[in-house]
Amino acid sequence: MPNRSFYHEILTEHNLHPMHKHPLPEANVVLDGVNPSCGDEITLQLRLEEGKILEGAFVGEGCAISQASVDIMLDQIIGQDIEFARRRLRLFLRMIQGEADEAEIEELEEASALRDISHMPARVKCAVLGWHTLEEALDKV
Ligand code: ZN
């Protein structure tokens, strides 16, 4: 299992240099997500076609965890089909609830950097904001 500073580096990198934080005018699914308990706000923008997530981006503001988590999520789902994204989403939520085993956590790649959040109840809503917004967005399709 990688050590804590490795996880910290992943989160810092996604927070300081988010690859997917930009407007996406071609998006055909756009949904706001808000976490009032911390003040995190995001707008998730996806371009979906024939069951695939062709493009994805977000804009918004919030704490480091909320912003890094949505950037990592987009990294993993862009170019994938919706079913893959749903599986990833369920797995991530299981990890955050402390229910995923080591093999499952490993499958989450960089998102596993958020594994310790399961022990920090106050930060859970920050970590899941982007993923819950994704879930809602996919349910609208
Ligand atoms: Zn937050």
XYZ file of N, CA and C and ligand atoms in Angstrom:
424
model
N 0.849 -1.192 0.000
C 0.000 0.000 0.000
C 0.889 1.249 0.000
N 0.638 2.177 -0.914
C 1.450 3.393 -0.958
C 1.310 4.186 0.341
N 2.309 4.989 0.664
C 2.244 5.701 1.942
C 1.445 6.998 1.843
N 1.233 7.590 2.989
C 0.365 8.750 3.065
C 0.864 9.938 2.253
N 2.172 10.165 2.218
C 2.634 11.356 1.516
C 2.425 11.201 0.012
N 2.436 9.946 -0.460
C 2.135 9.689 -1.867
C 0.687 10.100 -2.159
N -0.214 9.712 -1.296
C -1.622 10.108 -1.465
C -1.759 11.624 -1.416
N -1.031 12.218 -0.481
C -1.113 13.665 -0.325
C -0.651 14.365 -1.599
N 0.392 13.833 -2.208
C 0.907 14.410 -3.453
C -0.120 14.352 -4.574
N -0.813 13.243 -4.677
C -1.838 13.113 -5.717
C -2.899 14.187 -5.538
N -3.348 14.352 -4.302
C -4.409 15.334 -4.046
C -3.917 16.750 -4.306
N -2.705 17.049 -3.885
C -2.148 18.385 -4.091
C -2.012 18.680 -5.575
N -1.528 17.711 -6.313
C -1.329 17.904 -7.749
C -2.662 18.193 -8.454
N -3.685 17.424 -8.119
C -4.985 17.643 -8.767
C -5.629 18.942 -8.310
N -5.266 19.366 -7.111
C -5.840 20.603 -6.609
C -5.161 21.820 -7.236
N -3.859 21.764 -7.363
C -3.122 22.914 -7.907
C -3.199 22.985 -9.428
N -3.218 21.825 -10.052
C -3.223 21.791 -11.525
C -4.337 20.897 -12.053
N -5.559 21.279 -11.801
C -6.657 20.412 -12.286
C -6.727 20.417 -13.813
N -6.619 19.236 -14.387
C -6.623 19.097 -15.852
C -7.992 19.397 -16.448
N -9.010 19.156 -15.651
C -10.365 19.163 -16.226
C -11.208 20.334 -15.736
N -10.548 21.316 -15.132
C -11.281 22.484 -14.631
C -11.297 23.568 -15.699
N -12.366 23.595 -16.471
C -12.521 24.593 -17.533
C -13.947 24.499 -18.054
N -14.421 25.537 -18.687
C -15.754 25.454 -19.267
C -15.772 24.468 -20.433
N -16.905 23.852 -20.651
C -17.039 22.899 -21.752
C -18.316 23.260 -22.530
N -18.190 24.186 -23.472
C -19.379 24.677 -24.171
C -20.129 23.577 -24.932
N -19.439 22.524 -25.336
C -20.085 21.458 -26.103
C -20.858 20.473 -25.208
N -20.831 20.706 -23.905
C -21.489 19.759 -22.999
C -22.979 19.644 -23.302
N -23.511 18.435 -23.204
C -24.958 18.270 -23.362
C -25.632 17.807 -22.073
N -24.856 17.601 -21.033
C -25.408 17.365 -19.699
C -24.636 18.257 -18.726
N -25.347 19.122 -18.056
C -24.712 20.063 -17.124
C -25.485 20.024 -15.818
N -24.762 19.855 -14.722
C -25.457 19.755 -13.439
C -24.625 20.396 -12.327
N -25.315 21.151 -11.470
C -24.644 21.767 -10.326
C -24.650 20.820 -9.142
N -23.559 20.856 -8.389
C -23.493 20.124 -7.133
C -23.044 21.074 -6.042
N -23.688 20.982 -4.889
C -23.373 21.901 -3.799
C -23.211 21.118 -2.497
N -22.209 21.490 -1.729
C -22.042 20.931 -0.391
C -22.043 22.093 0.599
N -23.217 22.453 1.086
C -23.345 23.648 1.933
C -22.529 23.539 3.219
N -22.298 22.344 3.711
C -21.612 22.226 5.004
C -20.162 22.691 4.916
N -19.613 22.741 3.692
C -18.225 23.204 3.545
C -18.147 24.415 2.623
N -19.185 24.639 1.821
C -19.156 25.734 0.857
C -18.590 25.321 -0.492
N -18.598 24.025 -0.778
C -18.095 23.541 -2.074
C -19.201 23.644 -3.120
N -18.840 24.146 -4.280
C -19.795 24.248 -5.387
C -19.096 23.830 -6.667
N -19.743 22.973 -7.417
C -19.184 22.617 -8.719
C -20.298 22.602 -9.763
N -19.897 22.800 -10.995
C -20.805 22.549 -12.113
C -20.129 21.506 -12.987
N -20.750 20.364 -13.055
C -20.207 19.258 -13.838
C -20.760 19.349 -15.250
N -19.879 19.199 -16.226
C -20.289 19.329 -17.621
C -19.802 18.112 -18.392
N -20.726 17.429 -19.033
C -20.367 16.210 -19.766
C -20.886 16.297 -21.193
N -20.147 15.688 -22.081
C -20.696 15.479 -23.421
C -20.852 13.978 -23.616
N -22.100 13.569 -23.629
C -22.425 12.147 -23.743
C -22.969 11.861 -25.126
N -22.575 10.712 -25.629
C -23.113 10.292 -26.914
C -23.109 8.769 -26.981
N -24.238 8.201 -27.338
C -24.369 6.758 -27.511
C -23.756 5.964 -26.359
N -24.112 6.372 -25.148
C -23.670 5.623 -23.982
C -22.227 5.823 -23.586
N -21.572 6.809 -24.205
C -20.161 7.086 -23.883
C -19.994 8.502 -23.359
N -19.005 8.658 -22.470
C -18.659 9.982 -21.974
C -17.508 10.495 -22.837
N -17.844 11.277 -23.842
C -16.822 11.715 -24.783
C -15.928 12.796 -24.185
N -16.557 13.712 -23.452
C -15.781 14.773 -22.820
C -16.378 15.083 -21.470
N -15.557 15.670 -20.607
C -16.060 16.064 -19.300
C -15.187 17.155 -18.717
N -15.797 18.025 -17.928
C -15.056 19.106 -17.291
C -15.883 19.612 -16.109
N -15.260 20.502 -15.319
C -16.025 21.121 -14.240
C -15.520 22.539 -14.019
N -16.373 23.338 -13.445
C -15.955 24.643 -12.933
C -16.518 24.738 -11.523
N -15.944 25.597 -10.718
C -16.473 25.758 -9.372
C -15.402 26.166 -8.395
N -15.798 26.135 -7.142
C -14.904 26.537 -6.061
C -15.163 25.646 -4.870
N -14.139 25.499 -4.056
C -14.348 24.710 -2.847
C -13.027 24.287 -2.257
N -13.103 23.444 -1.252
C -11.906 23.007 -0.554
C -11.076 22.076 -1.451
N -9.862 21.852 -1.033
C -8.925 21.035 -1.809
C -9.480 19.639 -2.087
N -10.130 19.050 -1.102
C -10.625 17.677 -1.281
C -11.736 17.627 -2.326
N -12.660 18.562 -2.251
C -13.775 18.535 -3.209
C -13.277 18.731 -4.632
N -12.334 19.640 -4.807
C -11.870 19.971 -6.149
C -10.966 18.860 -6.709
N -10.091 18.338 -5.873
C -9.219 17.249 -6.331
C -10.044 16.015 -6.668
N -11.059 15.744 -5.870
C -11.852 14.532 -6.068
C -12.588 14.560 -7.409
N -13.150 15.703 -7.780
C -13.881 15.759 -9.041
C -12.905 15.711 -10.222
N -11.729 16.283 -10.064
C -10.740 16.222 -11.146
C -10.250 14.789 -11.375
N -9.997 14.084 -10.279
C -9.595 12.671 -10.370
C -10.708 11.845 -11.006
N -11.926 12.120 -10.602
C -13.070 11.382 -11.152
C -13.157 11.564 -12.670
N -13.024 12.796 -13.116
C -13.127 13.053 -14.554
C -12.006 12.352 -15.314
N -10.795 12.355 -14.741
C -9.672 11.630 -15.322
C -10.057 10.191 -15.646
N -10.825 9.596 -14.752
C -11.121 8.170 -14.860
C -12.291 7.848 -15.782
N -13.182 8.802 -15.979
C -14.407 8.459 -16.726
C -14.445 9.016 -18.146
N -13.602 10.005 -18.441
C -13.617 10.561 -19.798
C -13.144 9.487 -20.774
N -13.911 9.297 -21.828
C -13.575 8.286 -22.822
C -14.151 6.919 -22.512
N -14.787 6.799 -21.350
C -15.345 5.497 -20.952
C -16.842 5.463 -21.231
N -17.403 4.257 -21.199
C -18.853 4.216 -21.345
C -19.529 4.445 -19.988
N -20.822 4.731 -20.065
C -21.559 5.114 -18.871
C -21.582 3.986 -17.846
N -21.643 2.746 -18.318
C -21.652 1.614 -17.384
C -20.364 1.543 -16.575
N -19.232 1.817 -17.239
C -17.950 1.848 -16.521
C -17.989 2.929 -15.442
N -18.491 4.101 -15.827
C -18.544 5.221 -14.874
C -19.419 4.867 -13.673
N -20.518 4.182 -13.921
C -21.399 3.788 -12.810
C -20.716 2.797 -11.874
N -19.972 1.851 -12.463
C -19.246 0.886 -11.624
C -18.202 1.590 -10.779
N -17.454 2.521 -11.394
C -16.423 3.277 -10.697
C -17.021 4.061 -9.530
N -18.150 4.637 -9.834
C -18.882 5.444 -8.865
C -19.303 4.609 -7.654
N -19.871 3.446 -7.920
C -20.299 2.575 -6.809
C -19.105 2.150 -5.969
N -18.010 1.850 -6.647
C -16.801 1.414 -5.946
C -16.246 2.547 -5.077
N -16.224 3.744 -5.637
C -15.710 4.892 -4.882
C -16.555 5.122 -3.627
N -17.862 5.065 -3.782
C -18.738 5.304 -2.630
C -18.551 4.203 -1.578
N -18.331 2.972 -2.040
C -18.047 1.887 -1.090
C -16.769 2.165 -0.306
N -15.747 2.659 -1.001
C -14.486 2.965 -0.322
C -14.699 4.057 0.728
N -15.433 5.088 0.340
C -15.659 6.208 1.258
C -16.473 5.762 2.472
N -17.336 4.768 2.259
C -18.112 4.238 3.390
C -17.308 3.222 4.199
N -16.068 2.977 3.769
C -15.224 2.046 4.489
C -15.557 0.590 4.226
N -16.235 0.317 3.112
C -16.685 -1.052 2.829
C -15.872 -1.772 1.762
N -14.969 -1.059 1.096
C -14.214 -1.677 0.000
C -13.006 -2.428 0.553
N -12.659 -3.556 -0.077
C -11.441 -4.255 0.353
C -10.227 -3.731 -0.429
N -9.036 -4.227 -0.066
C -7.800 -3.699 -0.669
C -7.807 -3.781 -2.193
N -8.283 -4.916 -2.733
C -8.272 -5.105 -4.185
C -9.180 -4.078 -4.856
N -10.301 -3.817 -4.235
C -11.243 -2.841 -4.799
C -10.654 -1.433 -4.745
N -9.992 -1.130 -3.635
C -9.391 0.195 -3.486
C -8.299 0.393 -4.536
N -7.548 -0.662 -4.797
C -6.500 -0.591 -5.804
C -7.079 -0.298 -7.193
N -8.233 -0.885 -7.458
C -8.908 -0.690 -8.737
C -9.265 0.778 -8.972
N -9.374 1.510 -7.900
C -9.764 2.918 -8.005
C -8.610 3.836 -8.414
N -7.429 3.252 -8.609
C -6.266 4.023 -9.048
C -6.090 5.286 -8.196
N -5.963 6.454 -8.846
C -5.662 7.669 -8.075
C -6.753 8.044 -7.070
N -7.967 7.627 -7.346
C -9.054 7.948 -6.411
C -8.828 7.290 -5.047
N -7.954 6.278 -5.008
C -7.653 5.633 -3.729
C -6.938 6.598 -2.783
N -6.430 7.696 -3.310
C -5.796 8.707 -2.456
C -6.787 9.286 -1.451
N -8.066 9.091 -1.709
C -9.096 9.627 -0.807
C -9.580 8.589 0.201
N -8.879 7.471 0.296
C -9.369 6.381 1.145
C -9.502 6.777 2.616
N -8.608 7.633 3.096
C -8.650 7.991 4.514
C -9.855 8.847 4.893
N -10.518 9.364 3.877
C -11.702 10.193 4.144
C -12.771 9.386 4.878
N -12.735 8.070 4.678
C -13.743 7.249 5.362
C -13.622 7.375 6.888
N -12.468 7.860 7.360
C -12.296 8.057 8.807
C -12.512 9.515 9.211
N -12.918 10.350 8.262
C -13.116 11.780 8.554
C -14.521 12.185 8.130
N -15.492 11.901 8.970
C -16.902 12.125 8.599
C -17.181 13.545 8.094
N -16.495 14.535 8.640
C -16.762 15.917 8.247
C -16.351 16.185 6.803
N -15.435 15.356 6.274
C -14.940 15.603 4.911
C -15.594 14.711 3.864
N -16.411 13.780 4.313
C -17.018 12.840 3.366
C -17.808 13.558 2.284
N -18.601 14.568 2.681
C -19.421 15.276 1.698
C -18.569 16.014 0.675
N -17.384 16.449 1.077
C -16.459 17.109 0.138
C -15.989 16.085 -0.902
N -15.605 14.927 -0.419
C -15.035 13.902 -1.304
C -16.055 13.342 -2.282
N -17.301 13.240 -1.855
C -18.304 12.599 -2.719
C -19.075 13.598 -3.583
N -18.844 14.883 -3.394
C -19.640 15.887 -4.123
C -19.645 15.635 -5.633
N -18.467 15.543 -6.226
C -18.388 15.349 -7.671
C -19.033 14.044 -8.108
N -18.841 13.007 -7.305
C -19.335 11.667 -7.662
C -20.850 11.603 -7.558
N -21.406 12.237 -6.541
C -22.864 12.276 -6.434
C -23.478 13.103 -7.559
N -22.771 14.165 -7.925
C -23.261 14.993 -9.033
C -23.235 14.183 -10.326
N -22.189 13.396 -10.497
C -22.112 12.508 -11.661
C -23.277 11.515 -11.677
N -23.545 10.948 -10.510
C -24.621 9.964 -10.403
C -25.956 10.584 -10.848
N -26.207 11.774 -10.343
C -27.451 12.474 -10.718
C -27.471 12.786 -12.202
N -26.338 13.219 -12.719
C -26.263 13.579 -14.142
C -26.542 12.355 -15.017
N -25.987 11.207 -14.642
C -26.180 9.997 -15.444
C -27.621 9.495 -15.325
N -28.239 9.759 -14.184
C -29.630 9.349 -14.024
C -30.571 10.146 -14.900
N -30.109 11.326 -15.306
C -30.962 12.174 -16.154
C -30.939 11.728 -17.615
N -29.947 10.922 -17.964
C -29.766 10.561 -19.380
C -30.837 9.565 -19.822
Zn -15.190 20.757 1.191
